[in-house]
mmCIF file of N, CA, C and O in Angstrom:
data_model
loop_
_atom_site.group_PDB
_atom_site.id
_atom_site.type_symbol
_atom_site.label_atom_id
_atom_site.label_comp_id
_atom_site.label_asym_id
_atom_site.label_seq_id
_atom_site.Cartn_x
_atom_site.Cartn_y
_atom_site.Cartn_z
ATOM 1 N N UNK O 29 3.744 25.516 47.315
ATOM 2 C CA UNK O 29 4.046 25.541 48.733
ATOM 3 C C UNK O 29 5.402 24.883 48.950
ATOM 4 O O UNK O 29 5.588 23.708 48.679
ATOM 5 N N UNK O 30 6.316 25.642 49.475
ATOM 6 C CA UNK O 30 7.693 25.176 49.631
ATOM 7 C C UNK O 30 7.806 24.021 50.636
ATOM 8 O O UNK O 30 8.630 23.130 50.491
ATOM 9 N N UNK O 31 6.974 24.000 51.660
ATOM 10 C CA UNK O 31 7.051 22.935 52.661
ATOM 11 C C UNK O 31 6.516 21.609 52.136
ATOM 12 O O UNK O 31 7.019 20.548 52.492
ATOM 13 N N UNK O 32 5.503 21.638 51.290
ATOM 14 C CA UNK O 32 4.930 20.397 50.790
ATOM 15 C C UNK O 32 5.764 19.766 49.679
ATOM 16 O O UNK O 32 5.671 18.572 49.437
ATOM 17 N N UNK O 33 6.613 20.542 49.014
ATOM 18 C CA UNK O 33 7.421 19.992 47.931
ATOM 19 C C UNK O 33 8.736 19.407 48.406
ATOM 20 O O UNK O 33 9.409 18.724 47.658
ATOM 21 N N UNK O 34 9.092 19.700 49.640
ATOM 22 C CA UNK O 34 10.360 19.199 50.145
ATOM 23 C C UNK O 34 11.533 20.086 49.775
ATOM 24 O O UNK O 34 12.669 19.803 50.138
ATOM 25 N N UNK O 35 11.284 21.157 49.040
ATOM 26 C CA UNK O 35 12.354 22.067 48.641
ATOM 27 C C UNK O 35 13.018 22.700 49.856
ATOM 28 O O UNK O 35 14.236 22.818 49.912
ATOM 29 N N UNK O 36 12.219 23.059 50.846
ATOM 30 C CA UNK O 36 12.758 23.663 52.062
ATOM 31 C C UNK O 36 13.734 22.711 52.742
ATOM 32 O O UNK O 36 14.829 23.097 53.140
ATOM 33 N N UNK O 37 13.359 21.450 52.863
ATOM 34 C CA UNK O 37 14.232 20.442 53.464
ATOM 35 C C UNK O 37 15.510 20.284 52.654
ATOM 36 O O UNK O 37 16.598 20.199 53.207
ATOM 37 N N UNK O 38 15.404 20.273 51.342
ATOM 38 C CA UNK O 38 16.574 20.151 50.474
ATOM 39 C C UNK O 38 17.531 21.317 50.650
ATOM 40 O O UNK O 38 18.747 21.138 50.646
ATOM 41 N N UNK O 39 17.001 22.508 50.816
ATOM 42 C CA UNK O 39 17.832 23.693 51.028
ATOM 43 C C UNK O 39 18.568 23.589 52.359
ATOM 44 O O UNK O 39 19.761 23.878 52.447
ATOM 45 N N UNK O 40 17.884 23.141 53.409
ATOM 46 C CA UNK O 40 18.512 22.973 54.721
ATOM 47 C C UNK O 40 19.634 21.941 54.646
ATOM 48 O O UNK O 40 20.729 22.159 55.168
ATOM 49 N N UNK O 41 19.399 20.824 53.983
ATOM 50 C CA UNK O 41 20.421 19.796 53.839
ATOM 51 C C UNK O 41 21.607 20.336 53.054
ATOM 52 O O UNK O 41 22.764 20.117 53.431
ATOM 53 N N UNK O 42 21.340 21.062 51.988
ATOM 54 C CA UNK O 42 22.415 21.639 51.180
ATOM 55 C C UNK O 42 23.303 22.562 52.012
ATOM 56 O O UNK O 42 24.529 22.462 51.978
ATOM 57 N N UNK O 43 22.695 23.450 52.794
ATOM 58 C CA UNK O 43 23.481 24.359 53.628
ATOM 59 C C UNK O 43 24.213 23.603 54.734
ATOM 60 O O UNK O 43 25.345 23.945 55.073
ATOM 61 N N UNK O 44 23.608 22.580 55.299
ATOM 62 C CA UNK O 44 24.262 21.792 56.341
ATOM 63 C C UNK O 44 25.486 21.081 55.793
ATOM 64 O O UNK O 44 26.548 21.090 56.416
ATOM 65 N N UNK O 45 25.352 20.469 54.637
ATOM 66 C CA UNK O 45 26.477 19.776 54.021
ATOM 67 C C UNK O 45 27.555 20.777 53.627
ATOM 68 O O UNK O 45 28.744 20.544 53.858
ATOM 69 N N UNK O 46 27.160 21.913 53.069
ATOM 70 C CA UNK O 46 28.134 22.936 52.687
ATOM 71 C C UNK O 46 28.910 23.433 53.897
ATOM 72 O O UNK O 46 30.133 23.612 53.836
ATOM 73 N N UNK O 47 28.229 23.636 55.005
ATOM 74 C CA UNK O 47 28.882 24.078 56.225
ATOM 75 C C UNK O 47 29.836 22.997 56.733
ATOM 76 O O UNK O 47 30.954 23.295 57.165
ATOM 77 N N UNK O 48 29.418 21.750 56.675
ATOM 78 C CA UNK O 48 30.275 20.650 57.101
ATOM 79 C C UNK O 48 31.539 20.557 56.264
ATOM 80 O O UNK O 48 32.637 20.335 56.788
ATOM 81 N N UNK O 49 31.414 20.729 54.960
ATOM 82 C CA UNK O 49 32.582 20.694 54.076
ATOM 83 C C UNK O 49 33.494 21.882 54.371
ATOM 84 O O UNK O 49 34.720 21.735 54.412
ATOM 85 N N UNK O 50 32.918 23.056 54.609
ATOM 86 C CA UNK O 50 33.722 24.229 54.968
ATOM 87 C C UNK O 50 34.520 23.964 56.247
ATOM 88 O O UNK O 50 35.725 24.231 56.306
ATOM 89 N N UNK O 51 33.873 23.416 57.272
ATOM 90 C CA UNK O 51 34.589 23.086 58.511
ATOM 91 C C UNK O 51 35.680 22.053 58.254
ATOM 92 O O UNK O 51 36.774 22.149 58.804
ATOM 93 N N UNK O 52 35.393 21.067 57.425
ATOM 94 C CA UNK O 52 36.389 20.055 57.093
ATOM 95 C C UNK O 52 37.603 20.703 56.434
ATOM 96 O O UNK O 52 38.745 20.383 56.769
ATOM 97 N N UNK O 53 37.361 21.634 55.510
ATOM 98 C CA UNK O 53 38.463 22.333 54.841
ATOM 99 C C UNK O 53 39.286 23.147 55.826
ATOM 100 O O UNK O 53 40.518 23.180 55.750
ATOM 101 N N UNK O 54 38.625 23.796 56.779
ATOM 102 C CA UNK O 54 39.345 24.572 57.789
ATOM 103 C C UNK O 54 40.187 23.659 58.671
ATOM 104 O O UNK O 54 41.360 23.921 58.919
ATOM 105 N N UNK O 55 39.588 22.561 59.131
ATOM 106 C CA UNK O 55 40.283 21.663 60.051
ATOM 107 C C UNK O 55 41.367 20.826 59.379
ATOM 108 O O UNK O 55 42.224 20.262 60.055
ATOM 109 N N UNK O 56 41.345 20.744 58.049
ATOM 110 C CA UNK O 56 42.431 20.054 57.344
ATOM 111 C C UNK O 56 43.447 21.049 56.817
ATOM 112 O O UNK O 56 44.340 20.687 56.061
ATOM 113 N N UNK O 57 43.260 22.301 57.213
ATOM 114 C CA UNK O 57 44.167 23.381 56.825
ATOM 115 C C UNK O 57 44.261 23.548 55.312
ATOM 116 O O UNK O 57 45.334 23.663 54.745
ATOM 117 N N UNK O 58 43.088 23.526 54.687
ATOM 118 C CA UNK O 58 42.999 23.854 53.270
ATOM 119 C C UNK O 58 43.079 22.706 52.288
ATOM 120 O O UNK O 58 43.181 22.943 51.084
ATOM 121 N N UNK O 59 43.002 21.472 52.763
ATOM 122 C CA UNK O 59 43.010 20.357 51.820
ATOM 123 C C UNK O 59 41.712 20.365 51.004
ATOM 124 O O UNK O 59 40.688 20.869 51.442
ATOM 125 N N UNK O 60 41.771 19.773 49.822
ATOM 126 C CA UNK O 60 40.583 19.676 48.976
ATOM 127 C C UNK O 60 39.744 18.471 49.413
ATOM 128 O O UNK O 60 40.261 17.370 49.529
ATOM 129 N N UNK O 61 38.454 18.697 49.642
ATOM 130 C CA UNK O 61 37.600 17.559 49.979
ATOM 131 C C UNK O 61 37.387 16.668 48.760
ATOM 132 O O UNK O 61 37.372 17.148 47.626
ATOM 133 N N UNK O 62 37.261 15.390 48.997
ATOM 134 C CA UNK O 62 37.000 14.425 47.918
ATOM 135 C C UNK O 62 38.042 14.525 46.811
ATOM 136 O O UNK O 62 37.720 14.497 45.631
ATOM 137 N N UNK O 63 39.305 14.656 47.199
ATOM 138 C CA UNK O 63 40.407 14.766 46.249
ATOM 139 C C UNK O 63 40.403 13.577 45.287
ATOM 140 O O UNK O 63 40.288 12.425 45.702
ATOM 141 N N UNK O 64 40.501 13.861 44.022
ATOM 142 C CA UNK O 64 40.572 12.816 43.008
ATOM 143 C C UNK O 64 39.234 12.317 42.492
ATOM 144 O O UNK O 64 39.192 11.510 41.576
ATOM 145 N N UNK O 65 38.131 12.783 43.062
ATOM 146 C CA UNK O 65 36.803 12.365 42.611
ATOM 147 C C UNK O 65 36.279 13.421 41.634
ATOM 148 O O UNK O 65 36.175 14.595 41.977
ATOM 149 N N UNK O 66 35.959 12.984 40.431
ATOM 150 C CA UNK O 66 35.406 13.896 39.423
ATOM 151 C C UNK O 66 33.984 14.292 39.807
ATOM 152 O O UNK O 66 33.251 13.508 40.420
ATOM 153 N N UNK O 67 33.593 15.514 39.447
ATOM 154 C CA UNK O 67 32.258 16.011 39.798
ATOM 155 C C UNK O 67 31.145 15.084 39.326
ATOM 156 O O UNK O 67 30.173 14.860 40.044
ATOM 157 N N UNK O 68 31.270 14.543 38.137
ATOM 158 C CA UNK O 68 30.198 13.701 37.604
ATOM 159 C C UNK O 68 30.083 12.364 38.353
ATOM 160 O O UNK O 68 29.065 11.696 38.265
ATOM 161 N N UNK O 69 31.107 11.977 39.130
ATOM 162 C CA UNK O 69 31.086 10.726 39.890
ATOM 163 C C UNK O 69 30.670 10.925 41.344
ATOM 164 O O UNK O 69 30.478 9.958 42.077
ATOM 165 N N UNK O 70 30.518 12.175 41.785
ATOM 166 C CA UNK O 70 30.273 12.462 43.193
ATOM 167 C C UNK O 70 28.990 11.827 43.713
ATOM 168 O O UNK O 70 28.968 11.254 44.801
ATOM 169 N N UNK O 71 27.915 11.892 42.971
ATOM 170 C CA UNK O 71 26.643 11.334 43.430
ATOM 171 C C UNK O 71 26.782 9.835 43.682
ATOM 172 O O UNK O 71 26.357 9.332 44.726
ATOM 173 N N UNK O 72 27.387 9.126 42.758
ATOM 174 C CA UNK O 72 27.594 7.690 42.916
ATOM 175 C C UNK O 72 28.526 7.408 44.085
ATOM 176 O O UNK O 72 28.298 6.486 44.880
ATOM 177 N N UNK O 73 29.573 8.192 44.210
ATOM 178 C CA UNK O 73 30.544 8.049 45.291
ATOM 179 C C UNK O 73 29.848 8.134 46.647
ATOM 180 O O UNK O 73 30.063 7.298 47.524
ATOM 181 N N UNK O 74 28.994 9.134 46.822
ATOM 182 C CA UNK O 74 28.288 9.302 48.086
ATOM 183 C C UNK O 74 27.220 8.237 48.292
ATOM 184 O O UNK O 74 27.039 7.740 49.403
ATOM 185 N N UNK O 75 26.524 7.855 47.237
ATOM 186 C CA UNK O 75 25.504 6.809 47.344
ATOM 187 C C UNK O 75 26.120 5.470 47.733
ATOM 188 O O UNK O 75 25.487 4.661 48.402
ATOM 189 N N UNK O 76 27.371 5.263 47.344
ATOM 190 C CA UNK O 76 28.074 4.029 47.695
ATOM 191 C C UNK O 76 28.586 4.040 49.132
ATOM 192 O O UNK O 76 29.182 3.072 49.587
ATOM 193 N N UNK O 77 28.358 5.142 49.834
ATOM 194 C CA UNK O 77 28.687 5.199 51.248
ATOM 195 C C UNK O 77 30.011 5.843 51.601
ATOM 196 O O UNK O 77 30.381 5.898 52.768
ATOM 197 N N UNK O 78 30.721 6.335 50.621
ATOM 198 C CA UNK O 78 31.997 6.989 50.920
ATOM 199 C C UNK O 78 31.757 8.361 51.536
ATOM 200 O O UNK O 78 30.867 9.094 51.111
ATOM 201 N N UNK O 79 32.544 8.695 52.557
ATOM 202 C CA UNK O 79 32.430 9.975 53.246
ATOM 203 C C UNK O 79 33.815 10.525 53.560
ATOM 204 O O UNK O 79 34.808 9.809 53.524
ATOM 205 N N UNK O 80 33.864 11.801 53.903
ATOM 206 C CA UNK O 80 35.112 12.422 54.325
ATOM 207 C C UNK O 80 35.534 11.843 55.671
ATOM 208 O O UNK O 80 34.703 11.627 56.553
ATOM 209 N N UNK O 81 36.810 11.618 55.826
ATOM 210 C CA UNK O 81 37.340 11.106 57.086
ATOM 211 C C UNK O 81 37.514 12.251 58.077
ATOM 212 O O UNK O 81 37.646 13.407 57.704
ATOM 213 N N UNK O 82 37.562 11.904 59.365
ATOM 214 C CA UNK O 82 37.760 12.921 60.400
ATOM 215 C C UNK O 82 39.137 13.536 60.255
ATOM 216 O O UNK O 82 40.142 12.824 60.219
ATOM 217 N N UNK O 83 39.204 14.860 60.154
ATOM 218 C CA UNK O 83 40.503 15.531 60.067
ATOM 219 C C UNK O 83 41.326 15.302 61.340
ATOM 220 O O UNK O 83 40.782 15.177 62.431
ATOM 221 N N UNK O 84 42.620 15.265 61.195
ATOM 222 C CA UNK O 84 43.522 15.041 62.325
ATOM 223 C C UNK O 84 43.310 16.093 63.408
ATOM 224 O O UNK O 84 43.355 15.788 64.595
ATOM 225 N N UNK O 85 43.063 17.323 63.001
ATOM 226 C CA UNK O 85 42.936 18.428 63.948
ATOM 227 C C UNK O 85 41.511 18.631 64.461
ATOM 228 O O UNK O 85 41.244 19.619 65.136
ATOM 229 N N UNK O 86 40.604 17.718 64.162
ATOM 230 C CA UNK O 86 39.220 17.850 64.622
ATOM 231 C C UNK O 86 39.009 17.016 65.881
ATOM 232 O O UNK O 86 39.080 15.786 65.824
ATOM 233 N N UNK O 87 38.743 17.661 67.005
ATOM 234 C CA UNK O 87 38.424 16.900 68.210
ATOM 235 C C UNK O 87 37.160 16.067 67.986
ATOM 236 O O UNK O 87 36.282 16.452 67.210
ATOM 237 N N UNK O 88 37.078 14.954 68.648
ATOM 238 C CA UNK O 88 35.939 14.038 68.462
ATOM 239 C C UNK O 88 34.596 14.735 68.706
ATOM 240 O O UNK O 88 33.641 14.526 67.962
ATOM 241 N N UNK O 89 34.498 15.575 69.737
ATOM 242 C CA UNK O 89 33.224 16.238 70.042
ATOM 243 C C UNK O 89 32.846 17.266 68.971
ATOM 244 O O UNK O 89 31.683 17.533 68.749
ATOM 245 N N UNK O 90 33.823 17.829 68.281
ATOM 246 C CA UNK O 90 33.538 18.765 67.196
ATOM 247 C C UNK O 90 33.110 18.000 65.955
ATOM 248 O O UNK O 90 32.167 18.382 65.266
ATOM 249 N N UNK O 91 33.791 16.918 65.693
ATOM 250 C CA UNK O 91 33.509 16.136 64.489
ATOM 251 C C UNK O 91 32.120 15.504 64.542
ATOM 252 O O UNK O 91 31.468 15.387 63.522
ATOM 253 N N UNK O 92 31.662 15.127 65.701
ATOM 254 C CA UNK O 92 30.394 14.420 65.829
ATOM 255 C C UNK O 92 29.170 15.204 65.409
ATOM 256 O O UNK O 92 28.248 14.648 64.842
ATOM 257 N N UNK O 93 29.130 16.508 65.640
ATOM 258 C CA UNK O 93 27.903 17.241 65.348
ATOM 259 C C UNK O 93 27.847 17.864 63.955
ATOM 260 O O UNK O 93 26.977 17.502 63.174
ATOM 261 N N UNK O 94 28.753 18.758 63.568
ATOM 262 C CA UNK O 94 28.567 19.383 62.259
ATOM 263 C C UNK O 94 28.852 18.445 61.108
ATOM 264 O O UNK O 94 28.402 18.665 59.996
ATOM 265 N N UNK O 95 29.585 17.374 61.370
ATOM 266 C CA UNK O 95 29.948 16.458 60.296
ATOM 267 C C UNK O 95 28.998 15.272 60.198
ATOM 268 O O UNK O 95 29.213 14.376 59.397
ATOM 269 N N UNK O 96 27.956 15.265 60.984
ATOM 270 C CA UNK O 96 27.048 14.114 61.020
ATOM 271 C C UNK O 96 26.482 13.800 59.626
ATOM 272 O O UNK O 96 26.385 12.641 59.243
ATOM 273 N N UNK O 97 26.129 14.811 58.866
ATOM 274 C CA UNK O 97 25.576 14.575 57.533
ATOM 275 C C UNK O 97 26.627 14.038 56.564
ATOM 276 O O UNK O 97 26.299 13.330 55.624
ATOM 277 N N UNK O 98 27.861 14.384 56.799
ATOM 278 C CA UNK O 98 28.924 13.954 55.897
ATOM 279 C C UNK O 98 29.363 12.528 56.174
ATOM 280 O O UNK O 98 29.940 11.873 55.330
ATOM 281 N N UNK O 99 29.108 12.045 57.377
ATOM 282 C CA UNK O 99 29.630 10.737 57.754
ATOM 283 C C UNK O 99 28.552 9.685 57.916
ATOM 284 O O UNK O 99 28.857 8.541 58.150
ATOM 285 N N UNK O 100 27.296 10.067 57.792
ATOM 286 C CA UNK O 100 26.247 9.055 57.964
ATOM 287 C C UNK O 100 25.655 8.634 56.647
ATOM 288 O O UNK O 100 25.905 9.157 55.627
#
């Protein structure tokens, strides 16, 4: 059962984060997210509380909703 295993929730979180990163890339006009962080260090980086900063071109009301998972 997909709901009892938490897999469904994990899929939703994955798509939400992916969408947030896509918006971040658009609003930074193509910059690479997490520049300089190796893939094998990403989990530790995020667990330590590091997040993407608000792009210069992102209005505060736009940044608050789709980026909530990336900044909390």
